[in-house]
Amino acid sequence: MSRVFIDTNIPMYAAGAAHPLVEPARRVIEALVDGRVDGVTDSEVLQEILYRYWHIGQRAAGFHVFDAFTRLMAGRVFAVDEQDVRQARALAERHDRLSPRDLIHLAIMLRHGIEEILTADADFDAVPDVRRLDPRTFPA
């Protein structure tokens, strides 16, 4: 498997309460730990984790998820730079279903030649340059 971008919902579902995506997300995390998946992410994913847990009043849980995912992805976190933000703006013209954060992820993926994303976010299905890998169908 080539390098795969790991979206925010993977570590969050893996650490979350009862939900149909908890177990699939945990399988992805285990594959990252075991080296069966060559995963990368970006600094915006880490910011999203902090923001979401802050927003729902669960800072301590957010710190736990952030710290664990940061350790797991050490050396595999791409920074967001001005070029990425400008590219996200340009991509917004063509991909109106993607949120601004998802457009940042897409810009980073394109800059680094990453063609696959592991995410539960079906909005990526509409992006022709990217293949979404659904955690629900991720190999056990």
GROMACS .gro file of N, CA, C and O in nm, residues 3-122:
model
  480
    3ARG      N    1   0.160   0.546   0.041
    3ARG     CA    2   0.131   0.637   0.153
    3ARG      C    3  -0.015   0.678   0.149
    3ARG      O    4  -0.070   0.709   0.044
    4VAL      N    5  -0.073   0.682   0.268
    4VAL     CA    6  -0.215   0.713   0.283
    4VAL      C    7  -0.229   0.828   0.383
    4VAL      O    8  -0.167   0.826   0.489
    5PHE      N    9  -0.312   0.925   0.349
    5PHE     CA   10  -0.341   1.035   0.441
    5PHE      C   11  -0.443   0.986   0.544
    5PHE      O   12  -0.544   0.926   0.508
    6ILE      N   13  -0.416   1.012   0.670
    6ILE     CA   14  -0.506   0.973   0.778
    6ILE      C   15  -0.583   1.096   0.823
    6ILE      O   16  -0.526   1.194   0.872
    7ASP      N   17  -0.715   1.091   0.807
    7ASP     CA   18  -0.802   1.203   0.840
    7ASP      C   19  -0.833   1.205   0.990
    7ASP      O   20  -0.819   1.106   1.061
    8THR      N   21  -0.881   1.318   1.034
    8THR     CA   22  -0.912   1.344   1.174
    8THR      C   23  -1.007   1.243   1.235
    8THR      O   24  -0.994   1.206   1.352
    9ASN      N   25  -1.105   1.198   1.158
    9ASN     CA   26  -1.207   1.112   1.218
    9ASN      C   27  -1.153   0.975   1.257
    9ASN      O   28  -1.212   0.909   1.341
   10ILE      N   29  -1.039   0.934   1.205
   10ILE     CA   30  -0.984   0.803   1.241
   10ILE      C   31  -0.941   0.800   1.388
   10ILE      O   32  -0.991   0.718   1.464
   11PRO      N   33  -0.850   0.888   1.433
   11PRO     CA   34  -0.814   0.881   1.576
   11PRO      C   35  -0.929   0.917   1.668
   11PRO      O   36  -0.939   0.862   1.780
   12MET      N   37  -1.018   1.004   1.624
   12MET     CA   38  -1.129   1.043   1.710
   12MET      C   39  -1.230   0.930   1.727
   12MET      O   40  -1.276   0.904   1.839
   13TYR      N   41  -1.265   0.861   1.619
   13TYR     CA   42  -1.354   0.746   1.633
   13TYR      C   43  -1.287   0.634   1.712
   13TYR      O   44  -1.350   0.568   1.794
   14ALA      N   45  -1.158   0.612   1.688
   14ALA     CA   46  -1.086   0.506   1.758
   14ALA      C   47  -1.088   0.527   1.909
   14ALA      O   48  -1.092   0.430   1.986
   15ALA      N   49  -1.088   0.651   1.952
   15ALA     CA   50  -1.087   0.683   2.095
   15ALA      C   51  -1.226   0.707   2.151
   15ALA      O   52  -1.241   0.729   2.271
   16GLY      N   53  -1.326   0.702   2.065
   16GLY     CA   54  -1.460   0.745   2.105
   16GLY      C   55  -1.544   0.639   2.174
   16GLY      O   56  -1.504   0.525   2.193
   17ALA      N   57  -1.664   0.683   2.209
   17ALA     CA   58  -1.763   0.598   2.274
   17ALA      C   59  -1.829   0.509   2.169
   17ALA      O   60  -1.797   0.516   2.050
   18ALA      N   61  -1.921   0.429   2.212
   18ALA     CA   62  -1.990   0.334   2.124
   18ALA      C   63  -2.040   0.402   1.996
   18ALA      O   64  -2.111   0.502   2.002
   19HIS      N   65  -1.998   0.347   1.884
   19HIS     CA   66  -2.035   0.399   1.752
   19HIS      C   67  -1.995   0.293   1.651
   19HIS      O   68  -1.894   0.223   1.671
   20PRO      N   69  -2.067   0.279   1.541
   20PRO     CA   70  -2.030   0.179   1.440
   20PRO      C   71  -1.889   0.195   1.382
   20PRO      O   72  -1.832   0.100   1.331
   21LEU      N   73  -1.829   0.314   1.393
   21LEU     CA   74  -1.696   0.337   1.336
   21LEU      C   75  -1.581   0.319   1.436
   21LEU      O   76  -1.465   0.329   1.397
   22VAL      N   77  -1.612   0.291   1.562
   22VAL     CA   78  -1.506   0.274   1.661
   22VAL      C   79  -1.414   0.159   1.622
   22VAL      O   80  -1.292   0.174   1.615
   23GLU      N   81  -1.470   0.043   1.601
   23GLU     CA   82  -1.387  -0.074   1.569
   23GLU      C   83  -1.312  -0.060   1.437
   23GLU      O   84  -1.192  -0.090   1.431
   24PRO      N   85  -1.376  -0.014   1.329
   24PRO     CA   86  -1.300   0.008   1.206
   24PRO      C   87  -1.185   0.107   1.225
   24PRO      O   88  -1.075   0.085   1.172
   25ALA      N   89  -1.208   0.214   1.298
   25ALA     CA   90  -1.101   0.313   1.320
   25ALA      C   91  -0.989   0.253   1.403
   25ALA      O   92  -0.871   0.280   1.378
   26ARG      N   93  -1.022   0.169   1.498
   26ARG     CA   94  -0.919   0.102   1.578
   26ARG      C   95  -0.835   0.007   1.492
   26ARG      O   96  -0.715  -0.006   1.514
   27ARG      N   97  -0.898  -0.058   1.396
   27ARG     CA   98  -0.822  -0.144   1.304
   27ARG      C   99  -0.721  -0.062   1.225
   27ARG      O  100  -0.608  -0.107   1.201
   28VAL      N  101  -0.761   0.058   1.184
   28VAL     CA  102  -0.669   0.146   1.112
   28VAL      C  103  -0.552   0.184   1.201
   28VAL      O  104  -0.435   0.177   1.159
   29ILE      N  105  -0.581   0.223   1.324
   29ILE     CA  106  -0.474   0.261   1.418
   29ILE      C  107  -0.379   0.144   1.440
   29ILE      O  108  -0.257   0.160   1.440
   30GLU      N  109  -0.434   0.024   1.459
   30GLU     CA  110  -0.349  -0.095   1.477
   30GLU      C  111  -0.260  -0.118   1.355
   30GLU      O  112  -0.144  -0.154   1.369
   31ALA      N  113  -0.315  -0.097   1.235
   31ALA     CA  114  -0.236  -0.113   1.112
   31ALA      C  115  -0.125  -0.008   1.104
   31ALA      O  116  -0.016  -0.038   1.054
   32LEU      N  117  -0.151   0.111   1.153
   32LEU     CA  118  -0.047   0.214   1.158
   32LEU      C  119   0.063   0.173   1.256
   32LEU      O  120   0.182   0.185   1.226
   33VAL      N  121   0.021   0.126   1.373
   33VAL     CA  122   0.117   0.083   1.476
   33VAL      C  123   0.204  -0.031   1.424
   33VAL      O  124   0.326  -0.032   1.442
   34ASP      N  125   0.141  -0.129   1.358
   34ASP     CA  126   0.212  -0.247   1.307
   34ASP      C  127   0.293  -0.220   1.181
   34ASP      O  128   0.366  -0.307   1.135
   35GLY      N  129   0.274  -0.103   1.121
   35GLY     CA  130   0.346  -0.070   0.999
   35GLY      C  131   0.283  -0.129   0.873
   35GLY      O  132   0.343  -0.125   0.766
   36ARG      N  133   0.161  -0.180   0.883
   36ARG     CA  134   0.092  -0.233   0.765
   36ARG      C  135   0.037  -0.121   0.678
   36ARG      O  136   0.004  -0.143   0.562
   37VAL      N  137   0.026  -0.001   0.734
   37VAL     CA  138  -0.018   0.117   0.661
   37VAL      C  139   0.088   0.225   0.677
   37VAL      O  140   0.131   0.254   0.788
   38ASP      N  141   0.130   0.280   0.565
   38ASP     CA  142   0.225   0.391   0.565
   38ASP      C  143   0.143   0.520   0.569
   38ASP      O  144   0.112   0.579   0.466
   39GLY      N  145   0.104   0.560   0.688
   39GLY     CA  146   0.016   0.675   0.705
   39GLY      C  147   0.090   0.804   0.729
   39GLY      O  148   0.196   0.806   0.791
   40VAL      N  149   0.032   0.912   0.677
   40VAL     CA  150   0.079   1.047   0.702
   40VAL      C  151  -0.044   1.132   0.736
   40VAL      O  152  -0.157   1.092   0.710
   41THR      N  153  -0.019   1.246   0.792
   41THR     CA  154  -0.128   1.339   0.823
   41THR      C  155  -0.073   1.481   0.813
   41THR      O  156   0.038   1.502   0.768
   42ASP      N  157  -0.151   1.579   0.857
   42ASP     CA  158  -0.101   1.716   0.856
   42ASP      C  159  -0.133   1.784   0.988
   42ASP      O  160  -0.209   1.733   1.070
   43SER      N  161  -0.071   1.899   1.008
   43SER     CA  162  -0.087   1.972   1.134
   43SER      C  163  -0.231   2.019   1.153
   43SER      O  164  -0.276   2.037   1.267
   44GLU      N  165  -0.306   2.035   1.047
   44GLU     CA  166  -0.446   2.075   1.059
   44GLU      C  167  -0.529   1.965   1.124
   44GLU      O  168  -0.623   1.993   1.199
   45VAL      N  169  -0.497   1.839   1.099
   45VAL     CA  170  -0.565   1.728   1.166
   45VAL      C  171  -0.546   1.739   1.316
   45VAL      O  172  -0.641   1.724   1.395
   46LEU      N  173  -0.424   1.768   1.358
   46LEU     CA  174  -0.398   1.780   1.502
   46LEU      C  175  -0.474   1.898   1.562
   46LEU      O  176  -0.530   1.887   1.672
   47GLN      N  177  -0.480   2.008   1.489
   47GLN     CA  178  -0.557   2.123   1.536
   47GLN      C  179  -0.704   2.089   1.545
   47GLN      O  180  -0.772   2.129   1.640
   48GLU      N  181  -0.756   2.013   1.449
   48GLU     CA  182  -0.897   1.972   1.452
   48GLU      C  183  -0.929   1.890   1.576
   48GLU      O  184  -1.037   1.905   1.634
   49ILE      N  185  -0.838   1.801   1.613
   49ILE     CA  186  -0.860   1.719   1.733
   49ILE      C  187  -0.872   1.810   1.854
   49ILE      O  188  -0.968   1.799   1.933
   50LEU      N  189  -0.777   1.900   1.871
   50LEU     CA  190  -0.783   1.992   1.986
   50LEU      C  191  -0.910   2.075   1.985
   50LEU      O  192  -0.976   2.091   2.088
   51TYR      N  193  -0.943   2.128   1.868
   51TYR     CA  194  -1.061   2.214   1.859
   51TYR      C  195  -1.188   2.137   1.892
   51TYR      O  196  -1.272   2.185   1.969
   52ARG      N  197  -1.207   2.022   1.835
   52ARG     CA  198  -1.333   1.948   1.855
   52ARG      C  199  -1.355   1.913   2.002
   52ARG      O  200  -1.464   1.931   2.055
   53TYR      N  201  -1.252   1.864   2.068
   53TYR     CA  202  -1.268   1.828   2.209
   53TYR      C  203  -1.285   1.952   2.296
   53TYR      O  204  -1.360   1.950   2.394
   54TRP      N  205  -1.220   2.062   2.261
   54TRP     CA  206  -1.241   2.188   2.334
   54TRP      C  207  -1.385   2.231   2.316
   54TRP      O  208  -1.452   2.270   2.412
   55HIS      N  209  -1.435   2.224   2.192
   55HIS     CA  210  -1.570   2.269   2.159
   55HIS      C  211  -1.677   2.191   2.236
   55HIS      O  212  -1.780   2.248   2.274
   56ILE      N  213  -1.656   2.064   2.261
   56ILE     CA  214  -1.756   1.984   2.333
   56ILE      C  215  -1.726   1.975   2.483
   56ILE      O  216  -1.791   1.900   2.555
   57GLY      N  217  -1.630   2.053   2.530
   57GLY     CA  218  -1.602   2.060   2.673
   57GLY      C  219  -1.531   1.937   2.728
   57GLY      O  220  -1.547   1.905   2.846
   58GLN      N  221  -1.452   1.870   2.644
   58GLN     CA  222  -1.380   1.750   2.688
   58GLN      C  223  -1.230   1.765   2.660
   58GLN      O  224  -1.168   1.684   2.592
   59ARG      N  225  -1.174   1.869   2.716
   59ARG     CA  226  -1.033   1.900   2.690
   59ARG      C  227  -0.940   1.787   2.728
   59ARG      O  228  -0.848   1.754   2.652
   60ALA      N  229  -0.959   1.725   2.844
   60ALA     CA  230  -0.870   1.618   2.889
   60ALA      C  231  -0.871   1.501   2.790
   60ALA      O  232  -0.766   1.447   2.755
   61ALA      N  233  -0.989   1.464   2.743
   61ALA     CA  234  -0.999   1.357   2.643
   61ALA      C  235  -0.929   1.400   2.515
   61ALA      O  236  -0.859   1.320   2.450
   62GLY      N  237  -0.946   1.525   2.476
   62GLY     CA  238  -0.880   1.576   2.357
   62GLY      C  239  -0.729   1.573   2.368
   62GLY      O  240  -0.659   1.537   2.272
   63PHE      N  241  -0.678   1.608   2.486
   63PHE     CA  242  -0.534   1.603   2.507
   63PHE      C  243  -0.484   1.459   2.492
   63PHE      O  244  -0.378   1.434   2.433
   64HIS      N  245  -0.561   1.364   2.544
   64HIS     CA  246  -0.523   1.222   2.535
   64HIS      C  247  -0.517   1.178   2.388
   64HIS      O  248  -0.420   1.116   2.344
   65VAL      N  249  -0.622   1.208   2.312
   65VAL     CA  250  -0.626   1.169   2.170
   65VAL      C  251  -0.514   1.238   2.094
   65VAL      O  252  -0.443   1.175   2.016
   66PHE      N  253  -0.498   1.368   2.117
   66PHE     CA  254  -0.393   1.445   2.051
   66PHE      C  255  -0.255   1.385   2.079
   66PHE      O  256  -0.177   1.361   1.987
   67ASP      N  257  -0.226   1.363   2.208
   67ASP     CA  258  -0.094   1.313   2.246
   67ASP      C  259  -0.067   1.175   2.186
   67ASP      O  260   0.042   1.149   2.134
   68ALA      N  261  -0.164   1.085   2.193
   68ALA     CA  262  -0.145   0.950   2.141
   68ALA      C  263  -0.126   0.952   1.989
   68ALA      O  264  -0.037   0.884   1.936
   69PHE      N  265  -0.208   1.030   1.919
   69PHE     CA  266  -0.197   1.035   1.773
   69PHE      C  267  -0.068   1.104   1.731
   69PHE      O  268  -0.003   1.062   1.634
   70THR      N  269  -0.027   1.207   1.802
   70THR     CA  270   0.097   1.277   1.771
   70THR      C  271   0.217   1.183   1.788
   70THR      O  272   0.307   1.182   1.704
   71ARG      N  273   0.216   1.104   1.895
   71ARG     CA  274   0.325   1.007   1.914
   71ARG      C  275   0.327   0.905   1.800
   71ARG      O  276   0.432   0.873   1.745
   72LEU      N  277   0.209   0.854   1.766
   72LEU     CA  278   0.200   0.754   1.659
   72LEU      C  279   0.248   0.809   1.525
   72LEU      O  280   0.316   0.739   1.449
   73MET      N  281   0.217   0.934   1.496
   73MET     CA  282   0.248   0.992   1.366
   73MET      C  283   0.378   1.073   1.366
   73MET      O  284   0.407   1.143   1.268
   74ALA      N  285   0.457   1.061   1.469
   74ALA     CA  286   0.582   1.138   1.479
   74ALA      C  287   0.665   1.123   1.351
   74ALA      O  288   0.687   1.012   1.302
   75GLY      N  289   0.705   1.236   1.296
   75GLY     CA  290   0.784   1.237   1.173
   75GLY      C  291   0.703   1.221   1.047
   75GLY      O  292   0.758   1.220   0.937
   76ARG      N  293   0.570   1.208   1.062
   76ARG     CA  294   0.483   1.188   0.947
   76ARG      C  295   0.369   1.290   0.945
   76ARG      O  296   0.259   1.262   0.896
   77VAL      N  297   0.395   1.408   1.001
   77VAL     CA  298   0.296   1.516   1.005
   77VAL      C  299   0.346   1.630   0.917
   77VAL      O  300   0.448   1.692   0.947
   78PHE      N  301   0.273   1.655   0.809
   78PHE     CA  302   0.309   1.764   0.719
   78PHE      C  303   0.258   1.897   0.774
   78PHE      O  304   0.146   1.906   0.824
   79ALA      N  305   0.342   1.999   0.761
   79ALA     CA  306   0.302   2.134   0.801
   79ALA      C  307   0.213   2.195   0.692
   79ALA      O  308   0.225   2.161   0.574
   80VAL      N  309   0.127   2.285   0.734
   80VAL     CA  310   0.045   2.362   0.640
   80VAL      C  311   0.117   2.493   0.615
   80VAL      O  312   0.151   2.564   0.710
   81ASP      N  313   0.141   2.524   0.488
   81ASP     CA  314   0.208   2.651   0.459
   81ASP      C  315   0.120   2.737   0.369
   81ASP      O  316   0.010   2.699   0.332
   82GLU      N  317   0.172   2.854   0.337
   82GLU     CA  318   0.094   2.949   0.256
   82GLU      C  319   0.053   2.888   0.122
   82GLU      O  320  -0.059   2.910   0.075
   83GLN      N  321   0.141   2.814   0.060
   83GLN     CA  322   0.110   2.749  -0.067
   83GLN      C  323  -0.012   2.658  -0.054
   83GLN      O  324  -0.098   2.655  -0.141
   84ASP      N  325  -0.021   2.585   0.056
   84ASP     CA  326  -0.133   2.494   0.077
   84ASP      C  327  -0.264   2.570   0.094
   84ASP      O  328  -0.368   2.530   0.041
   85VAL      N  329  -0.258   2.679   0.167
   85VAL     CA  330  -0.378   2.759   0.189
   85VAL      C  331  -0.426   2.819   0.057
   85VAL      O  332  -0.546   2.819   0.026
   86ARG      N  333  -0.334   2.868  -0.023
   86ARG     CA  334  -0.372   2.923  -0.154
   86ARG      C  335  -0.428   2.814  -0.246
   86ARG      O  336  -0.525   2.836  -0.318
   87GLN      N  337  -0.367   2.697  -0.240
   87GLN     CA  338  -0.416   2.584  -0.319
   87GLN      C  339  -0.556   2.543  -0.273
   87GLN      O  340  -0.643   2.512  -0.355
   88ALA      N  341  -0.579   2.543  -0.142
   88ALA     CA  342  -0.711   2.509  -0.088
   88ALA      C  343  -0.815   2.607  -0.140
   88ALA      O  344  -0.927   2.567  -0.177
   89ARG      N  345  -0.779   2.733  -0.146
   89ARG     CA  346  -0.871   2.834  -0.201
   89ARG      C  347  -0.904   2.803  -0.346
   89ARG      O  348  -1.020   2.808  -0.387
   90ALA      N  349  -0.805   2.767  -0.425
   90ALA     CA  350  -0.829   2.734  -0.565
   90ALA      C  351  -0.913   2.606  -0.577
   90ALA      O  352  -1.004   2.599  -0.661
   91LEU      N  353  -0.887   2.510  -0.493
   91LEU     CA  354  -0.964   2.385  -0.496
   91LEU      C  355  -1.109   2.407  -0.457
   91LEU      O  356  -1.197   2.331  -0.501
   92ALA      N  357  -1.136   2.508  -0.376
   92ALA     CA  358  -1.273   2.537  -0.334
   92ALA      C  359  -1.363   2.570  -0.452
   92ALA      O  360  -1.484   2.546  -0.447
   93GLU      N  361  -1.304   2.620  -0.560
   93GLU     CA  362  -1.381   2.650  -0.681
   93GLU      C  363  -1.440   2.524  -0.744
   93GLU      O  364  -1.546   2.529  -0.805
   94ARG      N  365  -1.369   2.413  -0.729
   94ARG     CA  366  -1.411   2.287  -0.793
   94ARG      C  367  -1.476   2.187  -0.699
   94ARG      O  368  -1.542   2.094  -0.744
   95HIS      N  369  -1.452   2.200  -0.569
   95HIS     CA  370  -1.498   2.100  -0.472
   95HIS      C  371  -1.582   2.166  -0.363
   95HIS      O  372  -1.539   2.183  -0.251
   96ASP      N  373  -1.705   2.201  -0.400
   96ASP     CA  374  -1.790   2.275  -0.306
   96ASP      C  375  -1.845   2.188  -0.192
   96ASP      O  376  -1.900   2.241  -0.096
   97ARG      N  377  -1.829   2.057  -0.199
   97ARG     CA  378  -1.875   1.969  -0.091
   97ARG      C  379  -1.774   1.958   0.022
   97ARG      O  380  -1.807   1.916   0.133
   98LEU      N  381  -1.648   1.993  -0.006
   98LEU     CA  382  -1.544   1.981   0.096
   98LEU      C  383  -1.538   2.105   0.183
   98LEU      O  384  -1.546   2.217   0.133
   99SER      N  385  -1.520   2.082   0.312
   99SER     CA  386  -1.506   2.193   0.406
   99SER      C  387  -1.369   2.259   0.386
   99SER      O  388  -1.279   2.199   0.325
  100PRO      N  389  -1.351   2.381   0.437
  100PRO     CA  390  -1.219   2.443   0.427
  100PRO      C  391  -1.108   2.356   0.485
  100PRO      O  392  -0.999   2.349   0.428
  101ARG      N  393  -1.134   2.289   0.596
  101ARG     CA  394  -1.031   2.200   0.653
  101ARG      C  395  -1.000   2.085   0.560
  101ARG      O  396  -0.884   2.047   0.542
  102ASP      N  397  -1.103   2.025   0.501
  102ASP     CA  398  -1.080   1.916   0.407
  102ASP      C  399  -1.005   1.964   0.283
  102ASP      O  400  -0.924   1.890   0.226
  103LEU      N  401  -1.030   2.086   0.242
  103LEU     CA  402  -0.956   2.143   0.128
  103LEU      C  403  -0.808   2.159   0.161
  103LEU      O  404  -0.723   2.138   0.074
  104ILE      N  405  -0.777   2.193   0.284
  104ILE     CA  406  -0.637   2.200   0.328
  104ILE      C  407  -0.575   2.062   0.317
  104ILE      O  408  -0.464   2.045   0.264
  105HIS      N  409  -0.646   1.960   0.368
  105HIS     CA  410  -0.593   1.822   0.360
  105HIS      C  411  -0.568   1.784   0.214
  105HIS      O  412  -0.465   1.727   0.181
  106LEU      N  413  -0.664   1.816   0.128
  106LEU     CA  414  -0.651   1.783  -0.014
  106LEU      C  415  -0.531   1.854  -0.076
  106LEU      O  416  -0.454   1.793  -0.151
  107ALA      N  417  -0.512   1.980  -0.043
  107ALA     CA  418  -0.397   2.055  -0.096
  107ALA      C  419  -0.266   1.990  -0.053
  107ALA      O  420  -0.173   1.976  -0.134
  108ILE      N  421  -0.259   1.951   0.072
  108ILE     CA  422  -0.137   1.885   0.123
  108ILE      C  423  -0.115   1.752   0.052
  108ILE      O  424  -0.004   1.718   0.013
  109MET      N  425  -0.224   1.677   0.034
  109MET     CA  426  -0.213   1.549  -0.035
  109MET      C  427  -0.161   1.568  -0.177
  109MET      O  428  -0.070   1.496  -0.221
  110LEU      N  429  -0.215   1.664  -0.248
  110LEU     CA  430  -0.173   1.688  -0.385
  110LEU      C  431  -0.027   1.732  -0.391
  110LEU      O  432   0.049   1.687  -0.477
  111ARG      N  433   0.013   1.818  -0.298
  111ARG     CA  434   0.152   1.866  -0.298
  111ARG      C  435   0.251   1.752  -0.274
  111ARG      O  436   0.360   1.749  -0.329
  112HIS      N  437   0.210   1.656  -0.193
  112HIS     CA  438   0.300   1.545  -0.158
  112HIS      C  439   0.275   1.419  -0.241
  112HIS      O  440   0.335   1.315  -0.214
  113GLY      N  441   0.187   1.427  -0.340
  113GLY     CA  442   0.163   1.313  -0.427
  113GLY      C  443   0.091   1.197  -0.361
  113GLY      O  444   0.109   1.082  -0.401
  114ILE      N  445   0.008   1.227  -0.264
  114ILE     CA  446  -0.067   1.124  -0.192
  114ILE      C  447  -0.205   1.111  -0.258
  114ILE      O  448  -0.278   1.210  -0.266
  115GLU      N  449  -0.238   0.992  -0.301
  115GLU     CA  450  -0.360   0.971  -0.377
  115GLU      C  451  -0.471   0.900  -0.298
  115GLU      O  452  -0.581   0.885  -0.349
  116GLU      N  453  -0.441   0.856  -0.177
  116GLU     CA  454  -0.541   0.786  -0.097
  116GLU      C  455  -0.557   0.851   0.039
  116GLU      O  456  -0.461   0.900   0.097
  117ILE      N  457  -0.682   0.849   0.088
  117ILE     CA  458  -0.713   0.903   0.220
  117ILE      C  459  -0.798   0.802   0.294
  117ILE      O  460  -0.896   0.751   0.241
  118LEU      N  461  -0.760   0.772   0.416
  118LEU     CA  462  -0.840   0.687   0.503
  118LEU      C  463  -0.929   0.778   0.586
  118LEU      O  464  -0.882   0.852   0.671
  119THR      N  465  -1.058   0.773   0.555
  119THR     CA  466  -1.153   0.862   0.621
  119THR      C  467  -1.294   0.806   0.610
  119THR      O  468  -1.327   0.736   0.514
  120ALA      N  469  -1.377   0.842   0.706
  120ALA     CA  470  -1.519   0.810   0.700
  120ALA      C  471  -1.596   0.917   0.622
  120ALA      O  472  -1.714   0.901   0.596
  121ASP      N  473  -1.529   1.023   0.585
  121ASP     CA  474  -1.591   1.138   0.519
  121ASP      C  475  -1.615   1.108   0.370
  121ASP      O  476  -1.523   1.116   0.288
  122ALA      N  477  -1.739   1.076   0.336
  122ALA     CA  478  -1.774   1.039   0.199
  122ALA      C  479  -1.765   1.156   0.102
  122ALA      O  480  -1.769   1.133  -0.020
   0.00000   0.00000   0.00000
